[in-house]
Each structure stands twice: as C-alpha cells, then as structure tokens.
Short mmCIF file of N, CA, C and O and ligand atoms in Angstrom, two decimals:
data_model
loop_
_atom_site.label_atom_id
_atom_site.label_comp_id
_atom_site.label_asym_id
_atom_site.label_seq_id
_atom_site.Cartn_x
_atom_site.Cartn_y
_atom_site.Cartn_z
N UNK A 148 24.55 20.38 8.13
CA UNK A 148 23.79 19.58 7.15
C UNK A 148 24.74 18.61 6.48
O UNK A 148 25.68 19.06 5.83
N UNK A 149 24.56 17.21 6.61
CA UNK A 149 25.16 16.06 6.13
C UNK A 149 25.57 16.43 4.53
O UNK A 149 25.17 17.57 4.27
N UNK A 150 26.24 15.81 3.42
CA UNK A 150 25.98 15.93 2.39
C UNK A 150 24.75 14.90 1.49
O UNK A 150 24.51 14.94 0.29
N UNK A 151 24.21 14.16 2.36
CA UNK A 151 23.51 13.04 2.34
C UNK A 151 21.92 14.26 1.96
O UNK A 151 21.25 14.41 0.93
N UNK A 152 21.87 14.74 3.00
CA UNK A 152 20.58 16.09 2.72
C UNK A 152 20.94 16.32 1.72
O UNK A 152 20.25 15.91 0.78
N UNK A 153 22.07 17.02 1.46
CA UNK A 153 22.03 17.92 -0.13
C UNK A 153 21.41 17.29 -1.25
O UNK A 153 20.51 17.74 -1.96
N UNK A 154 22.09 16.06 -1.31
CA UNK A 154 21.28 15.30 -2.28
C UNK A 154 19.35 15.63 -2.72
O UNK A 154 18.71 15.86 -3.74
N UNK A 155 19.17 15.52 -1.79
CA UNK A 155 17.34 16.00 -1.55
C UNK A 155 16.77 17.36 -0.77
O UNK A 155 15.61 17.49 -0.38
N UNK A 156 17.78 18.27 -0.64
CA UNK A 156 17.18 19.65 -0.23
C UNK A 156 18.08 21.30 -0.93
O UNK A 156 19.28 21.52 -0.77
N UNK A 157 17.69 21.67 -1.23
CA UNK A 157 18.13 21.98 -2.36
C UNK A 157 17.95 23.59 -2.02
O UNK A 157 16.76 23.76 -1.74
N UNK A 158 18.53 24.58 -1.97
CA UNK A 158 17.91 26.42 -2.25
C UNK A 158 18.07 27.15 -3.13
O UNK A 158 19.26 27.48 -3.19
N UNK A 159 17.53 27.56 -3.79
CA UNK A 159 17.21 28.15 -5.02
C UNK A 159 17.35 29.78 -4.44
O UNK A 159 16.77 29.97 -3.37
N UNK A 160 18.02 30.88 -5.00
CA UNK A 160 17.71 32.01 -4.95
C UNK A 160 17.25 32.13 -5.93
O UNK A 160 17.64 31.68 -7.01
N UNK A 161 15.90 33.06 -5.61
CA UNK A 161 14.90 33.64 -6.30
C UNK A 161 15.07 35.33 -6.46
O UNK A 161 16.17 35.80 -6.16
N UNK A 162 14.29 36.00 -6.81
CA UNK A 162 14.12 37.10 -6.70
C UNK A 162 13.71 37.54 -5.48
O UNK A 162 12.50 37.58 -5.26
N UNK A 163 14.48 37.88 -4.64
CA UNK A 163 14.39 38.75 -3.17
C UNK A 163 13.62 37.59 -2.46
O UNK A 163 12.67 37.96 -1.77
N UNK A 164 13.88 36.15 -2.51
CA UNK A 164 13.63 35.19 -2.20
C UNK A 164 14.18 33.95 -2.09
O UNK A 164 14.85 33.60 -3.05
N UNK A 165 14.06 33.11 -1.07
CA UNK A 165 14.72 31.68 -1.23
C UNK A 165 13.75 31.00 -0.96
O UNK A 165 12.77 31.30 -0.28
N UNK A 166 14.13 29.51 -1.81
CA UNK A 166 13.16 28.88 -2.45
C UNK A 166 13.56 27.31 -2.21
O UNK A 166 14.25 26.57 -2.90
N UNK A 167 12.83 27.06 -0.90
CA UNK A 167 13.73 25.16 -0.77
C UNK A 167 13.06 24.89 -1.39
O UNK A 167 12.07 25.56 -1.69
N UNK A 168 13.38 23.77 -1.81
CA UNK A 168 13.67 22.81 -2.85
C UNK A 168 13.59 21.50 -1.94
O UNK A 168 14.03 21.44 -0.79
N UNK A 169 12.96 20.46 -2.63
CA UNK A 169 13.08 18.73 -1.61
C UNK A 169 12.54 17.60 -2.83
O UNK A 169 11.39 17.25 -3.07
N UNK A 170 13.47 17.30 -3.31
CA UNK A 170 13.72 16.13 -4.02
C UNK A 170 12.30 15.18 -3.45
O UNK A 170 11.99 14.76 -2.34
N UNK A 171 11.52 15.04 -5.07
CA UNK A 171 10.30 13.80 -4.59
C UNK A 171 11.01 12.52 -5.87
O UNK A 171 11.73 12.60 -6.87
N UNK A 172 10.45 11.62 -5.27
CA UNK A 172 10.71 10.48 -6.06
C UNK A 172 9.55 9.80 -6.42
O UNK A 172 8.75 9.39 -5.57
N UNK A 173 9.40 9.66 -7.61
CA UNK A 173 8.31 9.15 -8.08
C UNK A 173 8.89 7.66 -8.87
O UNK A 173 9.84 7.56 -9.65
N UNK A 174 7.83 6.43 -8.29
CA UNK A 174 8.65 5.10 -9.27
C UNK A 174 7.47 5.39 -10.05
O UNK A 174 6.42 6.00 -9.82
N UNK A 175 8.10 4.57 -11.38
CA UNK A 175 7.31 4.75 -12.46
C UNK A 175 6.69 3.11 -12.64
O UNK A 175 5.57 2.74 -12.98
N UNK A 176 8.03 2.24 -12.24
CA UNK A 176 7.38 1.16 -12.36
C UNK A 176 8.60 0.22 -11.41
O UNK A 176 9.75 0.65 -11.42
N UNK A 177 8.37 -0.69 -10.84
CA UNK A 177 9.38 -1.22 -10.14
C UNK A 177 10.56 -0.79 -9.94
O UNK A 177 10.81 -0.01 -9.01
N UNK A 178 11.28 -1.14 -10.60
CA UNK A 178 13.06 -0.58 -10.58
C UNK A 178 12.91 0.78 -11.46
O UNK A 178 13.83 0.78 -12.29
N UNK A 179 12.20 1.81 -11.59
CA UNK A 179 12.35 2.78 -12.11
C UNK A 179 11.65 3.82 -11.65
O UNK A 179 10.42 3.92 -11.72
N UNK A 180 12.94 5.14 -10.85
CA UNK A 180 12.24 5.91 -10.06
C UNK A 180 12.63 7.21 -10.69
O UNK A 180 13.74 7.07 -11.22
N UNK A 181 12.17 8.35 -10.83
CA UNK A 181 12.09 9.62 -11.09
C UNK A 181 12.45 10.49 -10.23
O UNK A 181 11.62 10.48 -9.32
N UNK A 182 13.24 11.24 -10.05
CA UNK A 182 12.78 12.34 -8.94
C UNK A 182 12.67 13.87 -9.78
O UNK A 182 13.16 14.14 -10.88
N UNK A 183 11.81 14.84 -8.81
CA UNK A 183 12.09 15.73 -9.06
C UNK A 183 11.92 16.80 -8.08
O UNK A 183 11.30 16.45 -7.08
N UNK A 184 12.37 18.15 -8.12
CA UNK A 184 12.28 18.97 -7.50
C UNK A 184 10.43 19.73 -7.09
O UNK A 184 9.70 20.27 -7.93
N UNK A 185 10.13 19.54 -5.71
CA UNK A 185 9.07 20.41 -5.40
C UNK A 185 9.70 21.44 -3.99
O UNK A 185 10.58 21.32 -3.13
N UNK A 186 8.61 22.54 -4.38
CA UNK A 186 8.93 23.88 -3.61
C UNK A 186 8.63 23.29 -2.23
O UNK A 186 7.40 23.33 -2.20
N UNK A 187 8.86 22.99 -1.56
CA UNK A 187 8.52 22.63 0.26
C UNK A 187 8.30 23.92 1.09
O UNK A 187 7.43 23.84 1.96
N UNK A 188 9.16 25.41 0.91
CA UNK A 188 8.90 26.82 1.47
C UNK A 188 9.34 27.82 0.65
O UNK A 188 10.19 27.60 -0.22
N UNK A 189 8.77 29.08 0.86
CA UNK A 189 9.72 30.53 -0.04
C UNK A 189 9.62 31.24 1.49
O UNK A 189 8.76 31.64 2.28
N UNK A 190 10.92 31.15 1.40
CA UNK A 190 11.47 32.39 2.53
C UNK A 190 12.21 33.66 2.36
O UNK A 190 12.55 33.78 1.18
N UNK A 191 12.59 34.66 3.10
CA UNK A 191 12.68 36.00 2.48
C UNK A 191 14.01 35.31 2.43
O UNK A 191 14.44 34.34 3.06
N UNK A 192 14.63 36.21 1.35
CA UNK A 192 16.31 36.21 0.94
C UNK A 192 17.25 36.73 2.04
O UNK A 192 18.45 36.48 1.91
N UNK A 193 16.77 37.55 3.27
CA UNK A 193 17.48 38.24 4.35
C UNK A 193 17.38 37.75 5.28
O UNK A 193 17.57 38.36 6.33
N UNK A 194 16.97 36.18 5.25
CA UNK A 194 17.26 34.94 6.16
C UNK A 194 18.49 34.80 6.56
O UNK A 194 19.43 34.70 5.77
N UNK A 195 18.66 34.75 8.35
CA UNK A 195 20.08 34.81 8.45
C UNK A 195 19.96 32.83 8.37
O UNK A 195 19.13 31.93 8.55
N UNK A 196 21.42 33.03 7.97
CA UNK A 196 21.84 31.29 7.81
C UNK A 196 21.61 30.58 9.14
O UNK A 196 21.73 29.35 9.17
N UNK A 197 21.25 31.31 10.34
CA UNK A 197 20.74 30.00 11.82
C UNK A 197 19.78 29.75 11.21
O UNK A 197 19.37 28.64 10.88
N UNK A 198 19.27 30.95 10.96
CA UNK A 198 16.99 30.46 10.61
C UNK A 198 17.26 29.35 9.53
O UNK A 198 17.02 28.17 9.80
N UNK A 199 17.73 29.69 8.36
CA UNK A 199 18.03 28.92 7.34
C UNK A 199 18.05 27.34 7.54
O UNK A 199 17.47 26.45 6.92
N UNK A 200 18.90 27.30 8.64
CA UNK A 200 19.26 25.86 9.01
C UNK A 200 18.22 25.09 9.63
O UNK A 200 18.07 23.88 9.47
N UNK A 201 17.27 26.08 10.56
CA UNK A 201 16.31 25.67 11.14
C UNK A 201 15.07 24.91 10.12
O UNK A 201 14.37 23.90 10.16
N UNK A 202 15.32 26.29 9.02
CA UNK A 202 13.76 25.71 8.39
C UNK A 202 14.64 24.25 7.58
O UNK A 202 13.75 23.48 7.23
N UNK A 203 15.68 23.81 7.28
CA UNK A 203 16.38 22.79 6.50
C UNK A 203 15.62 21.90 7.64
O UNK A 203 14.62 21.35 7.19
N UNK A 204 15.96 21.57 9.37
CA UNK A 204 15.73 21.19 9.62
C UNK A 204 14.12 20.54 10.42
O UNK A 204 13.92 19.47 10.99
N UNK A 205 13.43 21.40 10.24
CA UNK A 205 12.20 20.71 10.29
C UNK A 205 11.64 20.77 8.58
O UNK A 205 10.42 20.87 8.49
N UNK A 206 12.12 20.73 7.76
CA UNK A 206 11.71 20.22 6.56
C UNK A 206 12.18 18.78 6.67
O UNK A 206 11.30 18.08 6.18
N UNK A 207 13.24 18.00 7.14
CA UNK A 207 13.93 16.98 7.70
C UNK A 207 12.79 16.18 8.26
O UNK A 207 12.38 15.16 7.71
N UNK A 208 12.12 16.85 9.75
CA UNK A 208 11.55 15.81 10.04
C UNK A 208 10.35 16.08 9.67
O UNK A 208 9.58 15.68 10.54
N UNK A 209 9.67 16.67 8.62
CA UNK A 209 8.29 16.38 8.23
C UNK A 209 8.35 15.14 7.45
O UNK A 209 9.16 14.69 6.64
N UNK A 210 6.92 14.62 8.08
CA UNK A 210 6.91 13.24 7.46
C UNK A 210 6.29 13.42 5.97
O UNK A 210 6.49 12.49 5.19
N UNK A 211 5.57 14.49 5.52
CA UNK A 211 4.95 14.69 4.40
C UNK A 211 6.43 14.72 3.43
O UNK A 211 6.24 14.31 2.28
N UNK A 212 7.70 15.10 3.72
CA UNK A 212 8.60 14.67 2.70
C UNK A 212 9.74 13.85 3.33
O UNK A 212 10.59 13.38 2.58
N UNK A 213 9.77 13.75 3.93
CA UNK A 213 11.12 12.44 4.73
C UNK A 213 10.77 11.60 5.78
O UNK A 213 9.80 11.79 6.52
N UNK A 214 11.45 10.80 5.85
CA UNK A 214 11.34 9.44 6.99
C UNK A 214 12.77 8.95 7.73
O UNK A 214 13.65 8.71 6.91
N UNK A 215 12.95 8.87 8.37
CA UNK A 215 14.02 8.24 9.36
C UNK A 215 14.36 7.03 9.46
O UNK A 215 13.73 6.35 10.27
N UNK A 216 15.25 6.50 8.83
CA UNK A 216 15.54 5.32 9.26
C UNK A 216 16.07 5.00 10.56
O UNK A 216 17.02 5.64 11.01
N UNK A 217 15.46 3.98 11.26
CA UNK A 217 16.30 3.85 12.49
C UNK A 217 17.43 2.43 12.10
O UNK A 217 17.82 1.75 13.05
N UNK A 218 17.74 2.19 11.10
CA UNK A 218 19.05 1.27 10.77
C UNK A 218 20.14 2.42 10.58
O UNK A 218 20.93 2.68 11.49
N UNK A 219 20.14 2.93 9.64
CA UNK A 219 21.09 4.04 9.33
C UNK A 219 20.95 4.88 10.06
O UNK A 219 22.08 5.11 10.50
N UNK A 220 20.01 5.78 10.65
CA UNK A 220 19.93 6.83 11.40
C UNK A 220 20.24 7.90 9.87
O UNK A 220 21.03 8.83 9.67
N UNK A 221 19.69 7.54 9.41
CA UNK A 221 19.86 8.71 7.94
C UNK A 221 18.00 9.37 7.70
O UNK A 221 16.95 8.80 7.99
N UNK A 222 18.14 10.30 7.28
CA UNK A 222 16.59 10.87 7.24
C UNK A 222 16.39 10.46 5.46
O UNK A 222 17.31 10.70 4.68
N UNK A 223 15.51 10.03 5.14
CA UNK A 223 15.24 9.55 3.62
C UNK A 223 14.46 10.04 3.17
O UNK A 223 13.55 10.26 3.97
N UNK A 224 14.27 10.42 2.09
CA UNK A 224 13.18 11.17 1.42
C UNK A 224 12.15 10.46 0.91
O UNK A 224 12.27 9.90 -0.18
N UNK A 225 11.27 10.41 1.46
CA UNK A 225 9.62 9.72 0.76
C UNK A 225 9.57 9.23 -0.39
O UNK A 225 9.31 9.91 -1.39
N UNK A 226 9.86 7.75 -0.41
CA UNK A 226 10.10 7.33 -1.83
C UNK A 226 11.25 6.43 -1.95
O UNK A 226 11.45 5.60 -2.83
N UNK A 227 12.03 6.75 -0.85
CA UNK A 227 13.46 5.47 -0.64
C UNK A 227 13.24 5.11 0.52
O UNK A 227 14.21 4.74 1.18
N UNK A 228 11.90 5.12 1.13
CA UNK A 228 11.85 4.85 2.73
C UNK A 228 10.59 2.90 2.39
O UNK A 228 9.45 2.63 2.02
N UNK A 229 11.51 2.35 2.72
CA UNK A 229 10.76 0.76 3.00
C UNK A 229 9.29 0.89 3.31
O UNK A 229 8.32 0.61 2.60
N UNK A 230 9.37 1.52 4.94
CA UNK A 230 8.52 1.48 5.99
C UNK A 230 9.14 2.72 6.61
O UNK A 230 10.04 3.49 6.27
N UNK A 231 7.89 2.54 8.16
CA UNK A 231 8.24 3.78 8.86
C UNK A 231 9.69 3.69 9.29
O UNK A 231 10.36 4.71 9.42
N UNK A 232 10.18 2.46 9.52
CA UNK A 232 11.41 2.25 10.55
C UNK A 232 12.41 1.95 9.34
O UNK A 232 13.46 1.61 9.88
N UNK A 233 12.55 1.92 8.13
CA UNK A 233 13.70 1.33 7.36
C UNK A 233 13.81 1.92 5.91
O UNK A 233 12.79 2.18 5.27
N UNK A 234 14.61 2.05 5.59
CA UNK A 234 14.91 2.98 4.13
C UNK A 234 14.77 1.59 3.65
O UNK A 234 14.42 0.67 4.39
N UNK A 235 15.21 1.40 1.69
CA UNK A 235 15.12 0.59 1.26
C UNK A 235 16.69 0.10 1.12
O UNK A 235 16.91 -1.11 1.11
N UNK A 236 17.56 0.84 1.04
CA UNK A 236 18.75 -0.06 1.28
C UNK A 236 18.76 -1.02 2.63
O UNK A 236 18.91 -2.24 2.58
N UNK A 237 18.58 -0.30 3.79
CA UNK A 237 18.62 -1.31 4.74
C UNK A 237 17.79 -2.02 5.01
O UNK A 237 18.12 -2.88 5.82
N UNK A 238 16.14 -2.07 4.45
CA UNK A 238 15.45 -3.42 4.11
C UNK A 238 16.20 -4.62 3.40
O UNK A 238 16.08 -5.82 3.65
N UNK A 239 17.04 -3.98 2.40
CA UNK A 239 17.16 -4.88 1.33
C UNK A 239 18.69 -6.33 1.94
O UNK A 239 18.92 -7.52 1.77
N UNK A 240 19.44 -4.84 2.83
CA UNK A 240 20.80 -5.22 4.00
C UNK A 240 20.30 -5.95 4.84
O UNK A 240 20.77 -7.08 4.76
N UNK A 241 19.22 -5.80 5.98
CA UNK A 241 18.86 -6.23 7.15
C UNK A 241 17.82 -7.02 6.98
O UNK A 241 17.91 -8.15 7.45
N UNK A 242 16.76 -6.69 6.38
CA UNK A 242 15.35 -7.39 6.23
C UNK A 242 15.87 -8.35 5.41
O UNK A 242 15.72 -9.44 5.96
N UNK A 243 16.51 -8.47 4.13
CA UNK A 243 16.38 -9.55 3.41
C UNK A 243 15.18 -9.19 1.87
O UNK A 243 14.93 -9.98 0.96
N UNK A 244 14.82 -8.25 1.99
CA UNK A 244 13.73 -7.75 0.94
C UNK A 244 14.61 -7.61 -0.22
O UNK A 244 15.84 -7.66 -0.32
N UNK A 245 13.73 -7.44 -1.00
CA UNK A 245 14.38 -7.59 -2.68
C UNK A 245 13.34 -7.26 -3.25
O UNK A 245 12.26 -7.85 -3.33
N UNK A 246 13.88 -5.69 -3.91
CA UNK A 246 12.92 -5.05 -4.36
C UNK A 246 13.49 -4.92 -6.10
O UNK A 246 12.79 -4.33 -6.93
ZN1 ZN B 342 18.64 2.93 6.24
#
C-alpha cells in the first residue's frame, strides 16, 4: 500500500473488530473541501494481514469511493477525481482546467 492510500484509507481497531475507514470529501463551495471519515467495511480483528490487504484493495477499485487516474496512475478518492480518466491535479497540469 502506497503512502498516497494512507492518506484516504484508514483502520480503526474496534472492539474484536476492524473498521476501514475511506476518507470522503465533501466541497462546500468551490475552493473549499471537507473530508471526512466513512466506515466502507467491519471485518473480524483475526484478519490475517493478506486478507487485510485484499479488502484495502478492492476498496481501491470501487468506484462508489475511488477513481483512477490514468495521468498519474494514482487511485483518487471521489471528490479529487476531475472525470473518469483524470484527478484534479492533472486536469489542472494536462487539461489546462482551473478550478
Ligand atoms: Zn492524476
């Protein structure tokens, strides 16, 4: 896992439980975005760390919380994603957009 994920996926131990975590971003108004933490899965706490990684990674490619840039090849979290094909930094790099 990149440290780029960490930023937006997050595990919480719970009580005899783990608890991802996936950074939402909410703008409030143009240049002003919010994020906060929603539950995406609760998995048992006696998850060995392969499974672990697994469920990190198809939380990755659900589109209900992330998107892929194909400029960066970085997975973005719903909310810094342009379009289907471009985050908003590399709209702003490549496209020329100005947000
Ligand atoms: Zn990008």
């Amino acid at each position: 896992m990149s440290s780029r994920h960490k930023e937006f996926i997050r595990v919480k131990r719970g009580n005899k439980k783990l608890v991802l975590q996936v950074s939402k971003i909410e703008w409030m108004g143009p240049h002003e975005a919010m994020s906060k933490w929603v539950t995406a899965k609760t998995l048992d706490s006696f998850i060995e760390l392969s499974d672990l990684d697994r469920e990190i990674k198809q939380l990755l490619l659900d589109p209900k919380y992330f998107g892929f840039c194909s400029q960066c090849k970085n997975y973005c979290v719903n909310g810094t994603m342009h379009s289907k094909t471009h985050c908003h930094s590399c709209a702003e790099r490549y496209l020329g957009v100005v947000h």
